[in-house]
mmCIF file of C-alpha atoms in Angstrom:
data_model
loop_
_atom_site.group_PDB
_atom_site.id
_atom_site.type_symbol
_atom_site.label_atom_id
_atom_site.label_comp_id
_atom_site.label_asym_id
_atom_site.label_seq_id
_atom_site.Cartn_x
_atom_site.Cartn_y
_atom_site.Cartn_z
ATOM 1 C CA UNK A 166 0.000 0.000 0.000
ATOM 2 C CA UNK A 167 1.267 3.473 -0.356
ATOM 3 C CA UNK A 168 1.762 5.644 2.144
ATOM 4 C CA UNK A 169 1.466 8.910 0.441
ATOM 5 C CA UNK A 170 -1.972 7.269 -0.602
ATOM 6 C CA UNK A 171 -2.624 5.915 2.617
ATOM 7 C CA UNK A 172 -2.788 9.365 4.602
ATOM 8 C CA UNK A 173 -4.593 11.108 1.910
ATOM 9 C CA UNK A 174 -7.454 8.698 1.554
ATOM 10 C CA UNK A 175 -10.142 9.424 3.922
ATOM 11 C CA UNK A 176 -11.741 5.759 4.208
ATOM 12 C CA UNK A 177 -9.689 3.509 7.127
ATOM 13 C CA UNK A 178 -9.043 0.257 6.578
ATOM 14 C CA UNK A 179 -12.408 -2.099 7.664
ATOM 15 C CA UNK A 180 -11.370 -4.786 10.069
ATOM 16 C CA UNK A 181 -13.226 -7.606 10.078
ATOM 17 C CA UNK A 182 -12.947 -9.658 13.662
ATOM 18 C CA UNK A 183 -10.525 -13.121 13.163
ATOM 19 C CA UNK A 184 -13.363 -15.399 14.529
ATOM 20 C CA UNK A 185 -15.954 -14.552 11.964
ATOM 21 C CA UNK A 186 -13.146 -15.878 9.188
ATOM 22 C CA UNK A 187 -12.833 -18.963 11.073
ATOM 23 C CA UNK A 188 -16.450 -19.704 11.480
ATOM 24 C CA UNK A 189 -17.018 -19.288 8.506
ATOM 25 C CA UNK A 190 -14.025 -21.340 7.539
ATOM 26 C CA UNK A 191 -14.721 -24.576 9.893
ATOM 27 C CA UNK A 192 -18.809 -24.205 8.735
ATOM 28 C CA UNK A 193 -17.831 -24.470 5.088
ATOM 29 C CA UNK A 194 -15.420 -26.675 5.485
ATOM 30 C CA UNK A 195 -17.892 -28.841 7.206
ATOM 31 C CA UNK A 196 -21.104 -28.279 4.646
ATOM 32 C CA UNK A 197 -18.903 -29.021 1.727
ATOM 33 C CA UNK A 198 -17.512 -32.227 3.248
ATOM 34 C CA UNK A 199 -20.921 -33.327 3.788
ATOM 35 C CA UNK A 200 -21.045 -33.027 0.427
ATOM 36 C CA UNK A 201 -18.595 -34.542 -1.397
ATOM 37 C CA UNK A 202 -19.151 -37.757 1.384
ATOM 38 C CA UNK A 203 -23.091 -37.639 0.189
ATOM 39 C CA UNK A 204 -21.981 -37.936 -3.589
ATOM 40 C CA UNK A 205 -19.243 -41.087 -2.636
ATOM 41 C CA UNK A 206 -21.430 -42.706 -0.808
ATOM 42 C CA UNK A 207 -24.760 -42.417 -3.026
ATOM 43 C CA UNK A 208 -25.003 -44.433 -5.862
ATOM 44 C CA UNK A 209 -27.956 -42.386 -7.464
ATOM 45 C CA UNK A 210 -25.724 -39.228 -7.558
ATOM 46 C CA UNK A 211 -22.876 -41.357 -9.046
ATOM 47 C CA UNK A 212 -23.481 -38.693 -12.526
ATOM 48 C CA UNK A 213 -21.585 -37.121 -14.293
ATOM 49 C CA UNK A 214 -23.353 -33.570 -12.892
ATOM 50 C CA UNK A 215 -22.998 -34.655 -9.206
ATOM 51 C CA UNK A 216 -19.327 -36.096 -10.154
ATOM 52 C CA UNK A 217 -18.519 -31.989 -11.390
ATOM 53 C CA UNK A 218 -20.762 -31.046 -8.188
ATOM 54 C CA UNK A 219 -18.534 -32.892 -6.195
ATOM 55 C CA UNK A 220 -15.355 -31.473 -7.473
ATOM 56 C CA UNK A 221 -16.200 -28.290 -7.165
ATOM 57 C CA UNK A 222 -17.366 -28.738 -3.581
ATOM 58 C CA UNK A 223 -13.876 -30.550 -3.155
ATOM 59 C CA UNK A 224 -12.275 -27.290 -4.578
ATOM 60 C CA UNK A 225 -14.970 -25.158 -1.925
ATOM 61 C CA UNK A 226 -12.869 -27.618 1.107
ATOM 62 C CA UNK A 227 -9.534 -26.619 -0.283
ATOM 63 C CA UNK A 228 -10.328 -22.879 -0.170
ATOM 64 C CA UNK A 229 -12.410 -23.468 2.976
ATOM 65 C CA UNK A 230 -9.723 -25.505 4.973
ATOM 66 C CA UNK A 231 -7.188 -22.908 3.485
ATOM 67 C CA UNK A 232 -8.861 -19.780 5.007
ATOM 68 C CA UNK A 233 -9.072 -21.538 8.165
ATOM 69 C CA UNK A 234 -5.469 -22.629 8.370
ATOM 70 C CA UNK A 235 -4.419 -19.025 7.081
ATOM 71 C CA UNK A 236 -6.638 -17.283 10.011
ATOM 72 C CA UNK A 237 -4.979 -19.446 12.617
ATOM 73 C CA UNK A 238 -1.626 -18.759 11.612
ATOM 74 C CA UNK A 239 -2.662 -15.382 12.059
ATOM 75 C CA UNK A 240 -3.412 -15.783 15.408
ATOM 76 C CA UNK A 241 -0.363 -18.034 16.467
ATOM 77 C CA UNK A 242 1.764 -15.118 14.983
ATOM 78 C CA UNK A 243 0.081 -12.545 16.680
ATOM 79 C CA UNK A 244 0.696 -14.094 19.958
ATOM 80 C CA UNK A 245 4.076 -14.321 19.323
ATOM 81 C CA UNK A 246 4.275 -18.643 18.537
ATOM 82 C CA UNK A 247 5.195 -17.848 15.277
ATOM 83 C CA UNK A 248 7.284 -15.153 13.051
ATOM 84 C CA UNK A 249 4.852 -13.317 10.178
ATOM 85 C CA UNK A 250 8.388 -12.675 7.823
ATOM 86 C CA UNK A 251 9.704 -16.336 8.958
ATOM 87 C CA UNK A 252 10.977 -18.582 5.780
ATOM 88 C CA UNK A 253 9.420 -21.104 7.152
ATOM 89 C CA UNK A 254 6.275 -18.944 7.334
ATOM 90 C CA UNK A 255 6.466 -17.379 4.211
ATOM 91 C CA UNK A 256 6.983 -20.619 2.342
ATOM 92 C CA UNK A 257 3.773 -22.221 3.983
ATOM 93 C CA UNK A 258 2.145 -18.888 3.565
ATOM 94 C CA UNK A 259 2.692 -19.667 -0.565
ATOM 95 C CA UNK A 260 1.204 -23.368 -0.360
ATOM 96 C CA UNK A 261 -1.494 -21.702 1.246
ATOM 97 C CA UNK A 262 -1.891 -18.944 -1.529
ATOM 98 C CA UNK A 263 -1.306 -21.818 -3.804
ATOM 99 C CA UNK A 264 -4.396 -23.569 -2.835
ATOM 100 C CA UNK A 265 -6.413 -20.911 -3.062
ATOM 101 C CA UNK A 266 -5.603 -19.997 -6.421
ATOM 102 C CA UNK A 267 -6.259 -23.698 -7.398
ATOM 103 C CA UNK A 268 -9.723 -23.618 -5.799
ATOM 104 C CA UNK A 269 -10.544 -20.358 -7.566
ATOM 105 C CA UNK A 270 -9.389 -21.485 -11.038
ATOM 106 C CA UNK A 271 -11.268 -25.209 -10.146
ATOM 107 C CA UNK A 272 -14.178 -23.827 -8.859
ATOM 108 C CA UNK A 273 -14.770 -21.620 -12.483
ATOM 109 C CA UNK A 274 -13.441 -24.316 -14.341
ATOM 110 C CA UNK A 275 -16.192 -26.663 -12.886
ATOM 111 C CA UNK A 276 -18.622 -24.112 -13.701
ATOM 112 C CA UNK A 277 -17.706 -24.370 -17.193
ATOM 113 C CA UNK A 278 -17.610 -28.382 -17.120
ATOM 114 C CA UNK A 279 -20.856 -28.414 -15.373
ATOM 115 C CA UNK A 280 -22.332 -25.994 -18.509
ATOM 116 C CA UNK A 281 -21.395 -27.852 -21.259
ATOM 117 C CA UNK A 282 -22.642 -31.045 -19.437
ATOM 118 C CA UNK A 283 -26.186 -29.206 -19.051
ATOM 119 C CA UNK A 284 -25.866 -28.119 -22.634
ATOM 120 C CA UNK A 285 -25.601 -32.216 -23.795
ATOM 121 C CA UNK A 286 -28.215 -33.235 -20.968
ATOM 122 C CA UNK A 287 -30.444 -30.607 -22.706
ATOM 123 C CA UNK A 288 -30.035 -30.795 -26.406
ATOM 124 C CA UNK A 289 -28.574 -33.795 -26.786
ATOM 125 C CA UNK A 290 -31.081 -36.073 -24.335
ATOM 126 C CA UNK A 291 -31.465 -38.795 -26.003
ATOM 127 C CA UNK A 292 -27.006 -39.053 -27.038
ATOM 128 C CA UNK A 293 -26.477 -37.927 -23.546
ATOM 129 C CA UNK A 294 -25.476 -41.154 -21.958
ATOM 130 C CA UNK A 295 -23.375 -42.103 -24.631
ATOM 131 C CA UNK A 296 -21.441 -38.608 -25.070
ATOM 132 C CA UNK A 297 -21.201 -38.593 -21.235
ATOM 133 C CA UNK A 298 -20.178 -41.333 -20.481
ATOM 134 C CA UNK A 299 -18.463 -41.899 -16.541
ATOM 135 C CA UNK A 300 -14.800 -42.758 -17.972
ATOM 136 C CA UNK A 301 -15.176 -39.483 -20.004
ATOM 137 C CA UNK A 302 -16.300 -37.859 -16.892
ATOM 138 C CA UNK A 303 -13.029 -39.038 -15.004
ATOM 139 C CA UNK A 304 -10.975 -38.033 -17.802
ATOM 140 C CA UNK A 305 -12.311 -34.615 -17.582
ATOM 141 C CA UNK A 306 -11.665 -34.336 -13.844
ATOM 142 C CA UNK A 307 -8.551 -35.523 -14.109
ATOM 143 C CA UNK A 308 -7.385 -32.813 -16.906
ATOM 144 C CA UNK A 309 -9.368 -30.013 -14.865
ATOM 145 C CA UNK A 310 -7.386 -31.051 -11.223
ATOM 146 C CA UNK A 311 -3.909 -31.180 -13.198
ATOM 147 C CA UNK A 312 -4.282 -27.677 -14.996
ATOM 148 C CA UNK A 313 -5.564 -26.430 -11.297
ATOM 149 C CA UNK A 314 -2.716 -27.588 -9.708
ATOM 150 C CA UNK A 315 -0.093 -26.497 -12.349
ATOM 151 C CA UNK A 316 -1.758 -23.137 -13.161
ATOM 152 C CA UNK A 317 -2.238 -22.174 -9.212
ATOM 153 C CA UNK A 318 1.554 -22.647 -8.477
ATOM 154 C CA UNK A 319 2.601 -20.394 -11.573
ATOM 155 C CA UNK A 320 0.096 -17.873 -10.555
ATOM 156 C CA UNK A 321 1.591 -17.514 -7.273
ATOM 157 C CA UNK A 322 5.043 -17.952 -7.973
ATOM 158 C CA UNK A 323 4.877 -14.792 -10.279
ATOM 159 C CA UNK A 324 2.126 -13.106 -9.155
ATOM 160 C CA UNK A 325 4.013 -9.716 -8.925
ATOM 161 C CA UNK A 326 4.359 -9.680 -12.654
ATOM 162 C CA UNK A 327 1.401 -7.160 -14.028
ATOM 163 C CA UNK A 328 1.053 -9.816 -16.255
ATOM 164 C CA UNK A 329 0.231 -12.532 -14.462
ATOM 165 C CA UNK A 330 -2.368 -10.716 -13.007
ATOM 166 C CA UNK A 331 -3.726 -9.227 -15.886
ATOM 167 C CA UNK A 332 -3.940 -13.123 -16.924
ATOM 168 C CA UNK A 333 -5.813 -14.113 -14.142
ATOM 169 C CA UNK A 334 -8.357 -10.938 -14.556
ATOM 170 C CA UNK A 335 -8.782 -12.211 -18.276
ATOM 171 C CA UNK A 336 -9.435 -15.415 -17.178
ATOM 172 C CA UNK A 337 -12.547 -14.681 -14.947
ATOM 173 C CA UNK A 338 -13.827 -12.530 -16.814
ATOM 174 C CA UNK A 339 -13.693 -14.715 -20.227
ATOM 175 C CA UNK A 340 -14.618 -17.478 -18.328
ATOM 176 C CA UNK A 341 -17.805 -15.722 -16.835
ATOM 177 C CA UNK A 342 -18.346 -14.672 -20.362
ATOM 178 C CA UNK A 343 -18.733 -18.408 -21.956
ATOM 179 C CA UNK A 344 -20.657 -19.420 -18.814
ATOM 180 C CA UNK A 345 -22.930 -16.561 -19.658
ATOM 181 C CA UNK A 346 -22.963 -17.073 -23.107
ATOM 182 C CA UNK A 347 -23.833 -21.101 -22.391
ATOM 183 C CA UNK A 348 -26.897 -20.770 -20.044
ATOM 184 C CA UNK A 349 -28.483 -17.448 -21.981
ATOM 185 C CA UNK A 350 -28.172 -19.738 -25.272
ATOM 186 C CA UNK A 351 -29.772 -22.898 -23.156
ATOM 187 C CA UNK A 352 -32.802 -21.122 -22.293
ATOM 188 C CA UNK A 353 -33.353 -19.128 -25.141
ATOM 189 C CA UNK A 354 -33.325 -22.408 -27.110
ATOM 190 C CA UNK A 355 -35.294 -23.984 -24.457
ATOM 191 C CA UNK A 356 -38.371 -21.637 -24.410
ATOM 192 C CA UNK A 357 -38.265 -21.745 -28.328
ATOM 193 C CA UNK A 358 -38.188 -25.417 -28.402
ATOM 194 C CA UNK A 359 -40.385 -25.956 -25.090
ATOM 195 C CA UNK A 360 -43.059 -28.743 -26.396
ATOM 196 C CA UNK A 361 -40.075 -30.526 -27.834
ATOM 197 C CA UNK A 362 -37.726 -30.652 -25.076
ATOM 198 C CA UNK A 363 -40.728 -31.521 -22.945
ATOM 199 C CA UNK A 364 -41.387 -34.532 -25.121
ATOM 200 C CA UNK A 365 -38.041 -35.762 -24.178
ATOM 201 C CA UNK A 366 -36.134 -36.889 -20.682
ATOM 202 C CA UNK A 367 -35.019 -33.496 -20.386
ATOM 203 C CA UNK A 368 -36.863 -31.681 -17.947
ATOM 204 C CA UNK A 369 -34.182 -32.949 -15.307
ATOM 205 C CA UNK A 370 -31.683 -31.290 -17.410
ATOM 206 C CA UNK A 371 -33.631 -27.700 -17.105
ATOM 207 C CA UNK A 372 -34.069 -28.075 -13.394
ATOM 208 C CA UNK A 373 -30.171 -28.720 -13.289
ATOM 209 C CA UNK A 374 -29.233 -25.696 -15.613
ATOM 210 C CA UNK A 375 -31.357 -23.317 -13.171
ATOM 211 C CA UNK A 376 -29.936 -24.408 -9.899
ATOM 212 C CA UNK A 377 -26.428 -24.150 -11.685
ATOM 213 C CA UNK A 378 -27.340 -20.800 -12.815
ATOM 214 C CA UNK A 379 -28.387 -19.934 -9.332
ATOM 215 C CA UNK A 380 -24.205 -21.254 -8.171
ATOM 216 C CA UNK A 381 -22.944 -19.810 -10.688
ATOM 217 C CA UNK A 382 -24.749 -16.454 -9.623
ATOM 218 C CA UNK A 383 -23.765 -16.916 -6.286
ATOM 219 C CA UNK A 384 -19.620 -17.430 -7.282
ATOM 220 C CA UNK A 385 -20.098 -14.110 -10.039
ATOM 221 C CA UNK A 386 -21.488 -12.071 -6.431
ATOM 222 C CA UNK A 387 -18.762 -13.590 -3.698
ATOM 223 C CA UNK A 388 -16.094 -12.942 -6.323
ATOM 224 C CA UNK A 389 -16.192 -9.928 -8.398
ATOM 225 C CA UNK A 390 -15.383 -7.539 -5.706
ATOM 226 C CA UNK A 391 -11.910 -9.355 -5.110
ATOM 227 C CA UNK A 392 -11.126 -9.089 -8.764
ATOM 228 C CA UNK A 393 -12.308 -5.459 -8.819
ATOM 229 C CA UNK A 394 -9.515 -5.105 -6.158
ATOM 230 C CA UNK A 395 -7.517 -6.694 -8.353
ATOM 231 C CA UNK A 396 -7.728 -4.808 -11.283
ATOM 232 C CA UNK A 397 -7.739 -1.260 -8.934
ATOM 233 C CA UNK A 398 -4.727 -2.258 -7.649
ATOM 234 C CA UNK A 399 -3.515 -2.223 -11.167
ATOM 235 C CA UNK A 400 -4.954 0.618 -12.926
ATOM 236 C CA UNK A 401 -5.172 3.284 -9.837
ATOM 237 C CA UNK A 402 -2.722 1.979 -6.894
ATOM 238 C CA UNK A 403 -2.376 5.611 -5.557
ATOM 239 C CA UNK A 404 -5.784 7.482 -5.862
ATOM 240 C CA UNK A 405 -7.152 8.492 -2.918
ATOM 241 C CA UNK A 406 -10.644 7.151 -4.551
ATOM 242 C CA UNK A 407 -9.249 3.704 -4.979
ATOM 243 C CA UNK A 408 -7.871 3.272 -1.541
ATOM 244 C CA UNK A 409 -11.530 3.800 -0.425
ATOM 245 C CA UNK A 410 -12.330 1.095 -2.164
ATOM 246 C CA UNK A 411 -9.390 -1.124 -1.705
ATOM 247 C CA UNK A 412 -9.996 -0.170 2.386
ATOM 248 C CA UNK A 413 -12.607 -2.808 2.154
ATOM 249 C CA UNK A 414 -10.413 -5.597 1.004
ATOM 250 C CA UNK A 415 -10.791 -7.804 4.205
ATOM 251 C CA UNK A 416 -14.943 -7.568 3.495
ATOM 252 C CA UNK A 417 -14.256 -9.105 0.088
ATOM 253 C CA UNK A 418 -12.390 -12.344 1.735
ATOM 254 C CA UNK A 419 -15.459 -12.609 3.513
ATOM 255 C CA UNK A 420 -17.439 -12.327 0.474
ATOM 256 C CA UNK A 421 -15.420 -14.713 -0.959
ATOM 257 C CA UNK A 422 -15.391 -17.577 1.889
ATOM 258 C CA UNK A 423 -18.713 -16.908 1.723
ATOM 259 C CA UNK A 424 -19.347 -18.534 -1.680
ATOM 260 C CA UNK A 425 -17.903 -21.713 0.051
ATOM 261 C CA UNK A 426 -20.703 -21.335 2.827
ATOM 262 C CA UNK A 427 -23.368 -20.906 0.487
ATOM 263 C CA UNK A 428 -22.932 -23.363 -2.567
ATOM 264 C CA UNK A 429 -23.750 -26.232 0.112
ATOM 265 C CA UNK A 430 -27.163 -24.305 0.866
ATOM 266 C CA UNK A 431 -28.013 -24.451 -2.614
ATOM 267 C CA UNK A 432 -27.405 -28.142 -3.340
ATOM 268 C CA UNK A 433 -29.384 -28.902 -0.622
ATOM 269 C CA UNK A 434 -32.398 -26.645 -1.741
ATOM 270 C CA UNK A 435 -32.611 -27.551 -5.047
ATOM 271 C CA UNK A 436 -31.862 -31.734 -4.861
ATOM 272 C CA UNK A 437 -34.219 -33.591 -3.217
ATOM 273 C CA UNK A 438 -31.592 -36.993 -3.904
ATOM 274 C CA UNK A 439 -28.987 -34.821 -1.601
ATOM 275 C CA UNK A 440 -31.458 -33.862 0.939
ATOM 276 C CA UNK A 441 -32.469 -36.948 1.193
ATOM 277 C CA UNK A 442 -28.769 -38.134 1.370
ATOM 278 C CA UNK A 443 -27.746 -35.716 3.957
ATOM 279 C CA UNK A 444 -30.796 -36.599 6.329
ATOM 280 C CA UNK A 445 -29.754 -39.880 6.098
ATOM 281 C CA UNK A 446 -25.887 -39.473 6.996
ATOM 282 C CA UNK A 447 -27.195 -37.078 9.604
ATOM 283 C CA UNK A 448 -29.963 -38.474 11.414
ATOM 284 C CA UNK A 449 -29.389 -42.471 10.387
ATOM 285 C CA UNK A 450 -27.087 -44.679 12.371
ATOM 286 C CA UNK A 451 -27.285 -47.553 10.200
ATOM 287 C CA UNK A 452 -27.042 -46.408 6.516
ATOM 288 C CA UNK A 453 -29.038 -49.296 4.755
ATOM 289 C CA UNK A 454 -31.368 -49.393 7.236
ATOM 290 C CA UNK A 455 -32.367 -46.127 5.899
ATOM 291 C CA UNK A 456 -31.668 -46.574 2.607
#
């Protein structure tokens, strides 16, 4: 931050208290856990939706469990248990930054697996089984981890080049734009074609492409402001006017482990198969006794 910045910007830096990031951290954490056990364990969700569901709540527990480690190393430095400039520190500090880059690019790469499967579930009902098959599925998952995990550690380990950031501002907002692009063209095509696609097994599909719609609004709100602050800190790192903004950085984590918190919700809303599967690891001793 610059100083010269700093005193002439009239908005102080919001704090936001230590134990609200780590309950929302260990609650997230938690939710999305339940959820990628409720996918393993339930044969009826073993789809190729629920299987990108399920990574990108795995990605959600990566960023979750991340925050949570982050906000206690926080704390264990500011007692004095650990050094904040420490090589140790600062090395775990990266794996940590690491992983949070790989949930972000996962989590919007999901988004965009989970599209195009809606897109095939939708248009191409009756093909869809064959196009989507499971070992296609895996493949896909496999390719979308690896390019996580490989992109995340570049990211980070030249972040402080303009251009790597500029790259990773491109990236969400082309990404967003395809999503976009994706589920506007699905339900224009669906209204126009609306006897037709009701003719066929599709009306599953539709229900899918809304309550992804409805995540994928949820990620666009929890994330935008942090890449606003992104792309501030690049285009106006010393106006007064900026700093206001950027003053409210620690509200945008929030925002952002937020998105964590509230994907769960969602799933749980809008599937009755992982309500039902979540009352039954909840409430049900026995599992096939409840089955």
């Amino acid at each position: 931050m610059d100083t010269a910045a700093a005193n002439r910007s009239d908005c102080p830096e919001v704090r936001v208290p230590v134990p609200l990031f780590f309950t929302i951290g260990v609650v997230s954490l938690a939710e999305n856990l339940l959820v990628v056990v409720a996918v393993i364990r339930n044969r009826n969700l073993h789809s190729p939706m629920y299987c990108f569901i399920c990574s990108l709540a795995a990605f959600n527990t990566i960023a979750s469990l991340t925050k949570t480690w982050e906000n206690l190393m926080i704390v264990f430095a500011n007692i004095g248990l650990l050094e904040k400039k420490g090589p140790s520190e600062t090395n775990v500090d990266d794996v940590l930054d690491s992983l949070l880059c790989m949930s972000f690019v996962g989590s919007i790469v999901s988004f965009l697996a989970i599209a195009a499967d809606r897109y095939i579930s939708i248009f191409h009902a009756l093909r869809y089984h064959n196009i989507m098959t499971m070992r296609r599925t895996r493949a896909v998952l496999g390719v979308i981890w690896t390019l996580c995990g490989v992109s995340a550690v570049l990211m980070v380990r030249f972040f402080d080049s303009n251009f790597i950031m500029i790259c990773f501002v491109v990236f969400f907002v082309v990404s967003l734009a395809i999503i976009c692009f994706l589920y506007v063209y699905m339900f224009m095509l669906a209204r126009i074609h609306a006897r037709k696609i009701a003719a066929l097994p599709a009306s599953n599909g539709m229900r899918g492409a809304l309550t992804l719609t409805i995540l994928f609004g949820a990620f666009v709100v929890c994330w935008a402001p942090f890449f606003l602050h992104l792309i501030i800190i690049m285009l106006c790192p010393t106006n007064p006017y900026c700093e206001c903004y950027r003053s409210l950085f620690q509200l945008h984590v929030v925002l952002l482990m937020s998105h964590a918190f509230i994907d769960p919700a969602i799933y749980a809303f809008r599937s009755v198969e992982l309500r039902h599967t979540f009352r039954k690891m909840l409430l049900c001793s026995d599992w096939k006794r409840c089955s």
